[in-house]
XYZ file of C-alpha atoms in Angstrom:
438
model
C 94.659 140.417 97.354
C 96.596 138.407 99.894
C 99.191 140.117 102.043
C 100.454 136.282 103.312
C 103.561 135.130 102.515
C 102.682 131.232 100.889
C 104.816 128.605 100.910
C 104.468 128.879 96.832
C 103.678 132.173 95.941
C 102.211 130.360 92.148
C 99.335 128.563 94.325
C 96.343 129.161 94.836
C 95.025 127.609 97.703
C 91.075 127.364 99.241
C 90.549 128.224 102.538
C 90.371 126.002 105.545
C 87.130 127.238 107.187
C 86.158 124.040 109.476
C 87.206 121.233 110.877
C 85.444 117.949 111.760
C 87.002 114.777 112.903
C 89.197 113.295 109.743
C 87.886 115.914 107.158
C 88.922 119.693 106.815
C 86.131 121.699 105.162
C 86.902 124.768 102.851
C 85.124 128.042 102.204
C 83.258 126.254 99.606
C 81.958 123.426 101.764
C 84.072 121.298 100.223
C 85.161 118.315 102.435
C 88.257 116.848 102.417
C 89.318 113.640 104.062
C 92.844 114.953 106.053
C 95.341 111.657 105.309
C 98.557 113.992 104.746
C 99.218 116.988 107.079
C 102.595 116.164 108.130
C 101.499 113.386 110.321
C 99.921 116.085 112.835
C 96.220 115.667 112.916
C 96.422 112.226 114.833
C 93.043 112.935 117.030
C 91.322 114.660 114.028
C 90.400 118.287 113.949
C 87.616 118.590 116.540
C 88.471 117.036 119.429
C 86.336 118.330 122.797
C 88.988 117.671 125.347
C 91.809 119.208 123.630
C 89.672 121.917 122.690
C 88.411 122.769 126.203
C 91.434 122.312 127.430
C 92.996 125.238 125.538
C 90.283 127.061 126.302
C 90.335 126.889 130.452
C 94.188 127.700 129.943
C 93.540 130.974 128.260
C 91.317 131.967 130.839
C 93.567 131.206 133.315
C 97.119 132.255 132.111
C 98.100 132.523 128.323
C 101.647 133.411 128.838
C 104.468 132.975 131.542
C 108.239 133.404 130.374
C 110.427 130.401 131.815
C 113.044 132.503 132.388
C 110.865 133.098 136.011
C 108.147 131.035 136.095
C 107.017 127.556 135.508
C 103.684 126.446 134.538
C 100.874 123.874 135.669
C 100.356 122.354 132.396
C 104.396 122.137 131.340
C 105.177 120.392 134.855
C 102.097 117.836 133.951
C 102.981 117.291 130.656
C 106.502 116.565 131.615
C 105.467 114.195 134.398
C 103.182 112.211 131.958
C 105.635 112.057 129.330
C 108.153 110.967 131.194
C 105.742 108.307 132.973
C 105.649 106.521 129.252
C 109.310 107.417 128.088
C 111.495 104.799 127.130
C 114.678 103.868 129.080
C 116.298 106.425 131.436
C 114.832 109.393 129.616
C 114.183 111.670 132.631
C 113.787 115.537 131.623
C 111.654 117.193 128.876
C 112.988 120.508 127.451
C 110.113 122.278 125.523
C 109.931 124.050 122.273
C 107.329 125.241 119.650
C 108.217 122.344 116.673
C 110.135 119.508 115.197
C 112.805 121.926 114.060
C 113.303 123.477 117.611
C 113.147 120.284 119.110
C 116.382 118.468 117.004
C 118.225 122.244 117.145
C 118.040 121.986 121.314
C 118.796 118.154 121.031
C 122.287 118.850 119.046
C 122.987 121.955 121.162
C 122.444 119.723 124.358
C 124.544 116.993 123.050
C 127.224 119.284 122.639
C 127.024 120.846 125.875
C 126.985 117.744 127.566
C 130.586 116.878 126.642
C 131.727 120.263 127.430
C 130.575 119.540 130.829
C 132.029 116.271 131.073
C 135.315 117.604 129.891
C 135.242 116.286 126.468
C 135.161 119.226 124.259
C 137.138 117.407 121.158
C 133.434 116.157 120.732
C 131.491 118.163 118.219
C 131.159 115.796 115.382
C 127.800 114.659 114.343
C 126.590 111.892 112.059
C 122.945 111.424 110.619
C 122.023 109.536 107.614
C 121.770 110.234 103.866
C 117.459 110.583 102.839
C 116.624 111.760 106.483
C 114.763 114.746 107.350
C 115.331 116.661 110.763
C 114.293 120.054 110.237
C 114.851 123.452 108.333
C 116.547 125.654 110.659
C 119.861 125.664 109.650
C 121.234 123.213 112.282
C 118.585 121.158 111.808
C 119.025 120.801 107.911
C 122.622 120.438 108.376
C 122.188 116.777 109.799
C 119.374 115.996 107.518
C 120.006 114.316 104.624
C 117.309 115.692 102.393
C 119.760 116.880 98.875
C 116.423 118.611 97.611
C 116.067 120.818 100.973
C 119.564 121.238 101.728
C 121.287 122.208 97.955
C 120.256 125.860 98.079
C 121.638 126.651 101.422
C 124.404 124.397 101.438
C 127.239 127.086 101.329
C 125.474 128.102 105.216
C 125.082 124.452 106.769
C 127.377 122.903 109.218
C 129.742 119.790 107.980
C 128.573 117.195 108.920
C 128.559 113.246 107.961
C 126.318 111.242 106.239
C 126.085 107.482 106.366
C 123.205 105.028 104.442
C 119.732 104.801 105.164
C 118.729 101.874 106.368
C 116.774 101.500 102.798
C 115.863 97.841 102.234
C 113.888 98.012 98.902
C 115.858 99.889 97.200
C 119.404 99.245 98.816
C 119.740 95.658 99.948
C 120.936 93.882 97.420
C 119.332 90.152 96.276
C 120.711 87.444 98.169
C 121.412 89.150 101.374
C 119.105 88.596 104.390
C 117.348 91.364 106.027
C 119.120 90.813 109.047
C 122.733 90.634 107.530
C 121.526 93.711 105.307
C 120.974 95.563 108.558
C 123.643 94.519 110.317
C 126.091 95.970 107.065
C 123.970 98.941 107.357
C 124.136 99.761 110.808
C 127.950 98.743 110.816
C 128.373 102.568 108.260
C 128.758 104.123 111.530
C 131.489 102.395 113.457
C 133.555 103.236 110.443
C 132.435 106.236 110.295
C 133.318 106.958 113.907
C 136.842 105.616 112.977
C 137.280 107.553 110.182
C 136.867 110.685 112.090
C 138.173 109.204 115.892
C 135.822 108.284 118.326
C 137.116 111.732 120.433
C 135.490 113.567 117.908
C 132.333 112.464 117.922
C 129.563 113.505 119.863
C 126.110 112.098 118.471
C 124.362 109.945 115.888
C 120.348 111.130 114.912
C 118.141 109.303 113.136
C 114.764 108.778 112.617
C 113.457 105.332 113.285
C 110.505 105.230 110.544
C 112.041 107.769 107.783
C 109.424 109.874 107.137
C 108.770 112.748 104.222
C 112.202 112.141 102.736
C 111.714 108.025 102.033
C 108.268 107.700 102.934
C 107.603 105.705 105.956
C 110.324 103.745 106.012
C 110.555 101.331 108.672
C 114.225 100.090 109.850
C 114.843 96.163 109.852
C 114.889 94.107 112.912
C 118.371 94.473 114.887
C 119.750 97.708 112.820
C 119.094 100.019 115.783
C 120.134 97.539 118.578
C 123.264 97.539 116.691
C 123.345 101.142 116.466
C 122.564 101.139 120.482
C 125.725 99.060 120.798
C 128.168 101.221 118.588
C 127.184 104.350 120.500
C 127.733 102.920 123.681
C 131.118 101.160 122.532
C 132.550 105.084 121.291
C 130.627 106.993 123.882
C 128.624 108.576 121.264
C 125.016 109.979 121.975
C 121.948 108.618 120.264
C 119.893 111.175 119.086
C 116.204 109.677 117.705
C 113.857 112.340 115.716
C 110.710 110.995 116.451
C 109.012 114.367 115.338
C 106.706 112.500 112.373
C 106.833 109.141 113.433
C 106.247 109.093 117.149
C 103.196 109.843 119.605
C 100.977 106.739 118.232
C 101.906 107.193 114.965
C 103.974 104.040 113.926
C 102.067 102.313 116.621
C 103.752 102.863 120.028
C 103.540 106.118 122.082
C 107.369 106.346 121.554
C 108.340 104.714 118.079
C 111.776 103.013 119.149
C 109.802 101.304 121.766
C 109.285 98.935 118.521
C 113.056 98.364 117.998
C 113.757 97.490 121.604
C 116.639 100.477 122.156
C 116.526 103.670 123.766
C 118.181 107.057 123.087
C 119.788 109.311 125.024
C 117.817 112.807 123.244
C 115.148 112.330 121.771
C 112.828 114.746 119.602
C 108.953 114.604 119.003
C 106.352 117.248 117.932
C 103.680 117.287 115.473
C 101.257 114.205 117.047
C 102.107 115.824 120.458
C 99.983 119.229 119.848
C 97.911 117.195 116.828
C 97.596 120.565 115.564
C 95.485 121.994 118.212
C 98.477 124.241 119.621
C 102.513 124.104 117.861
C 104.384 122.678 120.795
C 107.878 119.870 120.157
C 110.127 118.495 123.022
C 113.595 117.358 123.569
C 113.466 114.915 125.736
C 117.149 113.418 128.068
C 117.829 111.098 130.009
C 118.881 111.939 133.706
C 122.648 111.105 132.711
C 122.894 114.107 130.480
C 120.345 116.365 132.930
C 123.022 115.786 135.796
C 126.076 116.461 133.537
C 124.293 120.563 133.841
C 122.855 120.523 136.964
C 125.954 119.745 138.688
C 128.369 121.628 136.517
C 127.523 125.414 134.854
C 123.520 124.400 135.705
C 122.735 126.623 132.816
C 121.591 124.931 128.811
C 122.849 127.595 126.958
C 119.543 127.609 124.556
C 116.220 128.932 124.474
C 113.061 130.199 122.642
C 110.583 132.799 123.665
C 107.575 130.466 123.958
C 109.578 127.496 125.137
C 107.112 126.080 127.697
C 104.191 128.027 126.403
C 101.201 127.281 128.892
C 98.690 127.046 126.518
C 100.491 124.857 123.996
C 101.538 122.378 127.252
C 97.837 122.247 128.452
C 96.696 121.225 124.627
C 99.577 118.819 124.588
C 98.381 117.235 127.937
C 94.877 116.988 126.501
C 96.346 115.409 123.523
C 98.706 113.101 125.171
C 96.207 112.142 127.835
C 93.590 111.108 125.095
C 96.509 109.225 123.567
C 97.542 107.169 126.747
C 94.271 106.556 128.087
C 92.129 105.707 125.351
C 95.168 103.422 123.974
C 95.171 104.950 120.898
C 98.890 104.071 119.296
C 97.320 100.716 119.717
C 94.386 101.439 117.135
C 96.584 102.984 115.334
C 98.700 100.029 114.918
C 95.315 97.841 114.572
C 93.815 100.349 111.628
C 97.450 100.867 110.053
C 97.465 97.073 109.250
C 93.831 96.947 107.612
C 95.610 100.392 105.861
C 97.940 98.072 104.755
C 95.951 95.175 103.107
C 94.039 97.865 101.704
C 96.544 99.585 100.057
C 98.043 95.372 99.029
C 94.528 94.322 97.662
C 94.531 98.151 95.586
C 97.719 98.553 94.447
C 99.801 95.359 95.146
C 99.873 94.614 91.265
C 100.283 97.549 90.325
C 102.674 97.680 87.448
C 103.913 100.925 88.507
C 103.832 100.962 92.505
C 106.939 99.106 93.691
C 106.649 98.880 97.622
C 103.736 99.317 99.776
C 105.712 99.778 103.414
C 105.414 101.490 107.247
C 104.029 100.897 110.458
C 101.228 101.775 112.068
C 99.002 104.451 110.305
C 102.131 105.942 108.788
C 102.074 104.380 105.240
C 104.277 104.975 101.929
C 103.812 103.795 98.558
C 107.159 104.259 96.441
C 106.077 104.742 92.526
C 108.143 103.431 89.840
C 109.221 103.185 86.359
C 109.776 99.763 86.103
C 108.499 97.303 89.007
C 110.570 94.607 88.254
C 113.784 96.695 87.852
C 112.676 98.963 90.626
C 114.036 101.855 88.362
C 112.149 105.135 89.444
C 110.516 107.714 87.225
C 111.660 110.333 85.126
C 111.782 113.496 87.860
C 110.673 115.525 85.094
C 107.666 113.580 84.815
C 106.522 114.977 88.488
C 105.059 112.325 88.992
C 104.448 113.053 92.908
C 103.266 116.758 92.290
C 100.534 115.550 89.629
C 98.880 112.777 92.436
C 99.041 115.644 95.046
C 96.968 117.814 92.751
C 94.671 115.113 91.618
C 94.098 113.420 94.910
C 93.676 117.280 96.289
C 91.007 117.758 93.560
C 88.846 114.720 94.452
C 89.203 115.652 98.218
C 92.085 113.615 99.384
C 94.812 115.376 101.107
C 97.965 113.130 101.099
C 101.519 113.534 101.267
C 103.408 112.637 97.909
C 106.832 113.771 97.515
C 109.664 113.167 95.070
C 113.628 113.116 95.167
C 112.648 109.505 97.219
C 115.925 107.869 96.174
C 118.908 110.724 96.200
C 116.992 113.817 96.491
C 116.300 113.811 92.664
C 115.048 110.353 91.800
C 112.015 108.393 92.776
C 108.678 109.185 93.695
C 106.550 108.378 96.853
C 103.266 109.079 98.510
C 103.373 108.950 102.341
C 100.093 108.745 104.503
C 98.826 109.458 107.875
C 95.292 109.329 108.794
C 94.140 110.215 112.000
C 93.801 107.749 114.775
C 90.355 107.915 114.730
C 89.723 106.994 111.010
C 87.123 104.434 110.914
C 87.025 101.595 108.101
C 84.874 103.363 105.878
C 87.141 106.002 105.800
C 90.048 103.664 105.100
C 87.977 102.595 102.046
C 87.465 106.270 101.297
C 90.997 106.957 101.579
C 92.358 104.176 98.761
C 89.240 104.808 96.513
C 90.133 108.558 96.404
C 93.821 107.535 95.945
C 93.156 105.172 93.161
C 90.987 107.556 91.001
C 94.623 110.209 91.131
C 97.115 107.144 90.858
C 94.980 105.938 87.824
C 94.550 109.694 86.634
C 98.200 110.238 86.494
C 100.742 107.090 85.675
């Protein structure tokens, strides 16, 4: 009998036993092609660097606290991600996950206007169907109704404007552009509603991840966003915790919609599973603001700066950079994509076939021509999890794609390394559980 604590205590679950490139292997010897861990396994599960480069740092120094000390690996880490960072980013604050990272970013944002003499700010605004974490702060700007509803007596207020959805939300007639532009325009008014004075930050993620699926934003929404924060003096936040590092194609994912933030938050690709490390990254604007007042960010973690995680990351981000791999990503992700066209672009019950990159979603409905989703009591998602599971696929399908309750989606993300073959593997396996269950 099991003394671990499962994330469903009704499952029973085989155990992981080996790892080798794209495929986890169970007890069993059963092999299963690795398309849906949370977007972290971007390198694949064996990689020799990474690997040897956790295991010189144990040798060396496992633990330092940053409350005295610094480390080799953290300082290199930060020097390389900063070397690739997008606009005037500058500092990188590290933490052990995606959850940590967007908690630190919305306690920095905060503290940045009380050191600037601003402390009316403390309003935040996210986005309806986003995801940024399950720590309480976290979940309180997500959108996610599903994740949210049980602790919502416990989360922070705060606002909520639309996705930037365009299959399901922009309405026939309208142009992408103009749809995006209406879209992005939910957060002026939003500012206004509550006065600019109040406000202190905007997150959002710029591919939506497990809560939509891989959606993509349309061209000019977040340079429009860019130019509302900078008119109100508001702080961009982007969670780039599933979508960045390679995934969607660039090492940072805004680097695809031309803007840069002012925090922003990656993790999972940036360990890719070998160690659990996230960062919060600033620009030098917001670094200054504490340096030259208190000099203190009120926030901090235990293994914040861990030296082994930082020496994995470097490994990882090193392979990333040098071998230009968020460029084959973005090559494989678009034979991904006529793959997934030519399997299930007729599909009478798959009604969008979106992302970038290798970061794929399919959204399942009802009724293709009405777009209308499935019954959630069909659980729909659940059933092609199982099945895909069973003839060793692991994806990521999820339901509640529409409000939290409605719609159904199935959100991939191979490793960078995934060859063709294996992208024929990958829709073969996921046609025999589509087929299986609607």
């Amino acid at each position: 009998m099991s003394h671990v604590f499962p994330r469903h205590t009704k499952a029973q679950l085989p155990t992981a036993v080996e790892g080798d490139g794209c495929y986890l292997i169970d007890g069993q010897g059963k092999r299963y092609l690795d398309c849906g861990d949370a977007a972290v396994s971007c390198l694949g599960h064996s990689n020799p660097q990474v690997i040897r480069a956790v295991q010189e740092q144990v040798q060396k120094i496992a633990f330092a606290h940053t409350g005295f000390m610094t480390s080799e690996p953290a300082e290199a880490l930060a020097d390389l991600l900063i070397k690739h960072a997008p606009g005037s980013l500058d500092r990188v604050y590290f933490v052990s996950g995606g959850s940590e990272a967007t908690e630190a970013a919305i306690k920095l944002a905060r503290q940045y206007f009380l050191e600037i003499g601003q402390p009316d700010r403390s309003r935040v605004i996210a986005r309806r169907q986003s995801y940024h974490g399950n720590t309480l702060g976290a979940l309180s700007a997500g959108g996610n109704a599903w994740r949210r509803a049980q602790f919502a007596p416990m989360l922070i207020e705060m606002s909520h404007i639309a996705p930037c959805y365009e299959y399901a939300e922009k309405p026939d007639g309208e142009s992408s552009f103009d749809y995006g532009q209406r879209a992005a325009n939910e957060l002026e008014a939003e500012i206004l509603r509550l006065g600019p004075e109040t406000v202190m930050a905007f997150i959002a993620e710029p591919v939506v991840g497990a809560t939509l699926g891989a959606v993509p934003a349309v061209d000019g929404y977040f340079r429009r966003i860019r130019e509302i924060c900078d008119q109100y003096g508001v702080l961009l936040i982007l969670d780039e915790v599933m979508c960045g590092m390679g995934r969607t194609g660039h090492l940072f994912a805004c680097n695809h919609d031309g803007v840069a933030p002012d925090i922003l938050c990656i993790a999972k690709g940036l360990g890719a599973g070998y160690q659990p490390i996230g960062a919060t990254l600033c620009t030098d604007q917001i670094y200054n603001a504490i340096r030259n007042g208190s000099g203190f960010f009120q926030h901090g973690h235990t293994y914040v700066g861990h030296p082994v995680a930082t020496a994995a990351a470097l490994a990882v981000v090193t392979e990333l950079t040098s071998r230009d791999l968020p460029a084959r990503a973005r090559e494989m992700g678009g034979i991904l994509q006529a793959r997934l066209e030519v399997a299930f672009g007729q599909h009478p019950n798959v009604g969008d076939i979106r992302g970038r990159g290798l970061f794929r979603g399919i959204e399942l409905v009802a009724d293709r021509g009405t777009k209308t989703p499935f019954d959630p009591a069909l659980g729909v998602a659940g059933k092609i999890k199982k099945a895909a599971f069973e003839a060793g696929l692991i994806c990521y399908p999820m339901s509640g794609t529409r409000d939290g309750k409605n719609g159904d989606h199935i959100l991939l993300a191979p490793p960078f390394i995934i060859e063709e073959a294996q992208l024929d593997e990958l829709v073969e396996k996921l046609s025999r559980a589509v087929c299986q269950i609607i």
